[in-house]
Structures are given as structure tokens and as C-alpha cells.
Amino acid sequence: MRQSLALALLMLALSGSAAVWKLTSEPTRALRTKVVPLLEIVHQLGDPYQMFPESFPLQVAVFWTDPGPDPENPLPLVHSLKEMGIPFFITRDLPQALRHHLVILYPSVDSHTFTQPQGDRLTTFVRQGGFIFAQNVFWGGLQDLFGFRSFAPLRTRHHLAFSATKDPVTKYLNRPEERETQLGSDHFPQVIWSNGYVPDAGAEVLARFDDGSAALVTNSVGKGKVYLLGLSLLDVVLRNQNNRDYEAQRHYVNAFEPGADVWLLVLRAWYEAYGQDWVRLATISGGQRSALLLSHDVDWENSFAPGFDFAHVEEANQASSTFFIQTKYVDDANSKAFFFAANLDIVRQLKARGATVGSHSIIHSRGFNKFELGSGHETYPSYQPRGLGFDTASGATVFGEVRVSKGLLDGEIPGQDTIFFRAGHLRVPVSLPEALERSGYQFDSSFTADDVLSNFPFALPRDLGFEEDSDIYEFPVTIEDEESPGFAKRVPQALEVILANAENEAVSVLLIHSNESSLKAAAEQDLLRQLPPDIIKTDMLTFAKFWRARDHIHWSLNPTSVPTEVLLQVESDESVIGLTFEFQRPIATVTGGATLFPDNRHLVLPELAPGHSVSLHIDYQH
């Protein structure tokens, strides 16, 4: 009996070993690949005064209060202002800052920031009609100006709610999700630092923390006004975008979750309320209100052919989409290889019909967020990653998944240059920005908008940190198809989220897996047909290129000798179509080939070539 059992166990072990050997030694199918150079990172940590110089009167003056040996980086504020299209410059020269109508004090004000004469000068500036937005003011010398008696720093405040007020900075906060936000999950005893203020009798509280202390206070002094925020934009904008918050999201996906966007919208409303004849760079191209970015994840052997059904629906609705392709050329415990001739022909045909193509990794592992970075020298076919189970793998690296997949897509698809990536299962390692940047990518879509609490694209910081942006732009997923009860039954809810984003001129990203098309393609068609005409429906790559070019442009607006005329000068580093400016004052006429919208306040520029500039003479209505 024991000998029979031992023999049986031996045979089982041998058969298991044989199965493993067969799995790992199966010959790799021959595929064409293109060499992907391993690029060096070019750091852009420079003097913020030189990176963001003063150039025209309408700019917001950012007075950087903390230039010491270990200052808080201006990156969170830079993200906020650039994403909203607000012009600004950074300075340490107080008289220079106070020559402008709007001033931001950043990142904080303590007893070492200003001398008493400088504090008095700030008060005079406001009394004479200036406007200041500040965060975390601690100095008693400015208590009267900012309208508070005391403050209490804590890490135990988890919620914030806006008051019922008609103050103009809350103009865009018209939905419940915007008027009440989380600073962190209640599961964490301590979350981000916040400063709860006790206001003076004459100050108005615009928002309160859950302990009743003031989170946002405004105070009118003479002809001007100040705003004081008891939070850091590093924590409520950049920390969220890096997904390093304390699980502050109320949903993971498929809902409207604007936790970080609230503060971008507050700054936009502040600029528009108090900027004199303000001008803003719009977030959407062509003078439109919003954009729905369409995408499909192709991550199963039977997911390729249904792509034609989705492409047909999109073509019928004057739209296009981006297909993120898993380049699986190895068999493993999760699935067989499927990146071969027949499926490749489908991808080529989809691209020929107008779709764009991105990478969706190689083994699509749930453990991708735990992968080591790798050497950067991983190549096909020597790179042999394999999934071992639910979230485990062997031989896999971040560089391998990113770089080798790009080489295969570029080698197998004529004219392809893969610059967009989406991680399998949306799992994001901290080294992803470096791997993408050094492998020649420009864009990523591996987070969900709800998880990072932002519905605007943003520059992805290196190492998901707080010091420096990478060259990668993130486009988080808004709507996906697999959450119960399935996308086909959630079209009305998806449309509501898209419309909520459209109110803020934010974008929405739709992810539909192409594993089935009979229900999903009909649902997509239903959604596309219900979209308002001022919401663009396009593929992710086209809009991503617009956003990158928008982020890199240089512009200025200066008066001329004619009292009602201004000169708008714009230079672009990259080709861009549909760049749009929004004006407070209605426009009568414009030169230079720009298109003036019927509202006389939106101006769409002609196509700009890389390195070229345009000068537009704009005459305001009297």
C-alpha cells in the first residue's frame, strides 16, 4: 500500500515537472520587432523664476514664500494653474508681485516670511483693490488681513463641506460631490495635515472641516479681498493625482469624483471673478465644452475580431478610438499566447480604418504594481515573463512589459510609433513613469479618475512623487465596462458622469474591453448618439497630442496703442489644432486667421506648426 502510494506520488511529481518543462520551453513564435532606444532622463529642475517668468500684466503673481534649503515644491500649484489655463509667473520680489492685480502666496506664511513693513504693504495692496489667495497662513501679523483669530493644525479631519454661499469662488461647485469632499478614508485615524481656523466676526466661512473649524475663509478689506485655505495643494491636488492619498475616493470608477478638481475650479473661479479683462487657455480643443475619449482593451485571444464591430459603431458616429493591445507571445498559467498572425492582421486593419494603437503590456499581470523596474535592456525574444497565478509572475519587469511590447507593436504594425500605455488591471508601479519615459512613450492611462480624484489630464510626476514632472501625461479612466451590472445596463449613469465633467470642461475616458460586442457595441452606440454636439468624441491619442501641445505653448496678451485693442502672441513647440482662448470681454474683430465663436468670447487659433508663432490683433467690443 505504501509502495503504491509512493509510486503514485512519484509519477504525479514527474508529470507535473514535465508539464512545467513543456510550458516554459515552448518555442517562441517569430515576430518582427523594432529597436526601442533606452533614453536618458533629462531633469528639468530649474529656477522656478526662470521657468515661469513675468511677461504680461494679466498674469497671476505667485509669490513663493518658502525658498529655503528644503522648500515645498511649487509643482502642485503649477499643475493647478496650468490645467486651468490660468497665466502666472513665480517671483520672490514682493514689489514685483504687487504690481499685478491678483497674487497667490504659496506655500505658506509664517513669522519668517514677511517683515512687519511687508505685511503692512500687503494690507495696503488689498485695501486699494488687490486680491490675494493664500494657503496656511500662520503669522499673527496678518491675522487681521486674513480674518482669523487662531488656528489648529490636525491630521484627524477627514471631511470638508462648502457652506451655502454665493461667493464667486464657489461658482463651479454646483453638485453634491463637489460641495462635500473627503480628505481621507475614515479607516485611517490620521490623514493629511489641515489647519482649522477660527474666523473673525467680519470674515465669511466658505467651507468647514468636520470638526466645525473653517477650511476656507474670505475677508474683504477696503476695495480688495483675500482668501485663506487651511489645506495644502500638495495634499489635495498632487497627492491625489499620484494616488498617494489616504483612500480619499468615494468610488473607484464609473462615478463623478472631483475631489482634486474642486480646488482647480476654485482657483479658476477666483481668477475669473477678480481678474481685470481676464483671458484663459481653454481645456478643450475647437471651442467645445468637453471631450469623450474612446478606448478598448484587447487582452484576450477572442478580443481582436470584435474590434471591427466597435470600429463600425464609431465610424457611423463620426468618432474613432484607441485600441490598447496586449502583446502576449508566451503561454503561462493565465492564458495562451495570442499575439500572432491572424490577430495582428486585425490590428493592422483597425489602424488602417483610422483607429490608433497603444500598448497594454505583455502578460497583463495583476502583480504589475509589484514588479521590479528591470535593467532596461529587456528585448524580444529573450524576455520571457510568465504569470504564475492571480497576481504572481516570474521573469517579468516593468521595463520588459513596457519596452518589449512597444518594440513588437512598432515592428508588426506599419507606420506605428507606440507612445500610449495602459497597464493590465490598471495596476501602477511607482517606477512606471521612468520606464515609460525612457522607452519613448508620451502618454499613460493606467489610473481611474475616481481613484486619483481628478477628471483632467495631468503631467505624471517621476516616481509618483512631489518634486518633478516626467514627460508623461496621464489620462485617467472615467467609465469602464466590467463593473456589475455591466456597461450595457449603465449607459444612463455613464452619460450623467460625462455631463458632470462637461460642466467643468473636463474630459471623460471610456474603456470598453473588446471581448464581446453584441451588447457592448450597441451600448456604445446608444451613448454616442445621446452625447450633446459640443462634446467631442475621439480617440485618446488625438486628444492626448493636443493636450501635450497645449501644455507646452507660450503665450502673452499685451495692450496696444489703441485703447480697445490687445495683441495675443502664441508660440507652440509642437503641432496643434484647435487651440482655444476664452475671454471675459466680448470680441468685435480679430486678425490672423483665428475663428471667433458666436458668443464672441471664444477664439480658436489656426493650426500651429512646431516652433512657429502667431500674432493676433484683437479688438474688443465697446
Tab-separated table of C-alpha atoms in Angstrom, residues 334 359-374 383 385-387 389-405 421-436 439 441 444-447 464:
chain	number	residue	atom	x	y	z
A	334	ASN	CA	-3.222	32.742	-17.029
A	359	SER	CA	0.340	49.076	-25.532
A	360	HIS	CA	-1.465	47.019	-22.898
A	361	SER	CA	1.674	45.213	-21.639
A	362	ILE	CA	2.658	41.610	-22.365
A	363	ILE	CA	1.374	39.347	-19.593
A	364	HIS	CA	-1.303	41.722	-18.208
A	365	SER	CA	-0.466	40.831	-14.625
A	366	ARG	CA	-2.382	41.865	-11.522
A	367	GLY	CA	1.018	41.944	-9.861
A	368	PHE	CA	2.410	44.575	-12.243
A	369	ASN	CA	2.446	47.172	-9.471
A	370	LYS	CA	4.926	44.964	-7.576
A	371	PHE	CA	7.304	44.287	-10.491
A	372	GLU	CA	10.924	45.398	-10.274
A	373	LEU	CA	11.920	48.118	-12.719
A	374	GLY	CA	14.417	45.901	-14.574
A	383	TYR	CA	12.423	38.457	-22.361
A	385	PRO	CA	7.772	36.695	-18.487
A	386	ARG	CA	5.126	34.322	-17.225
A	387	GLY	CA	2.137	34.694	-14.963
A	389	GLY	CA	-1.190	32.795	-10.664
A	390	PHE	CA	-3.614	35.524	-9.661
A	391	ASP	CA	-1.003	38.223	-9.035
A	392	THR	CA	2.379	36.483	-9.233
A	393	ALA	CA	4.812	36.206	-12.119
A	394	SER	CA	8.342	35.136	-12.960
A	395	GLY	CA	10.880	36.782	-15.221
A	396	ALA	CA	8.791	39.950	-15.514
A	397	THR	CA	9.887	43.578	-15.128
A	398	VAL	CA	8.297	46.963	-15.672
A	399	PHE	CA	10.781	47.788	-18.419
A	400	GLY	CA	10.079	44.459	-20.095
A	401	GLU	CA	6.314	44.945	-20.141
A	402	VAL	CA	6.618	48.499	-21.408
A	403	ARG	CA	9.599	48.397	-23.742
A	404	VAL	CA	9.266	44.975	-25.350
A	405	SER	CA	5.557	45.485	-26.078
A	421	PHE	CA	0.344	52.795	-22.490
A	422	ARG	CA	-2.282	51.277	-20.229
A	423	ALA	CA	-1.312	48.796	-17.507
A	424	GLY	CA	-3.094	45.480	-17.162
A	425	HIS	CA	-5.777	45.606	-14.476
A	426	LEU	CA	-4.782	49.288	-14.006
A	427	ARG	CA	-2.022	48.306	-11.575
A	428	VAL	CA	0.628	51.038	-11.371
A	429	PRO	CA	4.174	50.613	-10.036
A	430	VAL	CA	5.965	53.755	-8.830
A	431	SER	CA	8.643	53.156	-11.473
A	432	LEU	CA	6.148	53.309	-14.350
A	433	PRO	CA	6.801	56.981	-15.259
A	434	GLU	CA	10.542	56.285	-15.583
A	435	ALA	CA	10.046	53.130	-17.640
A	436	LEU	CA	7.603	54.871	-19.980
A	439	SER	CA	11.167	53.837	-23.550
A	441	TYR	CA	6.247	56.888	-24.518
A	444	ASP	CA	-0.467	56.812	-19.986
A	445	SER	CA	-3.963	55.755	-18.935
A	446	SER	CA	-3.382	53.403	-16.008
A	447	PHE	CA	-5.293	55.153	-13.203
A	464	LEU	CA	4.836	59.291	-8.383
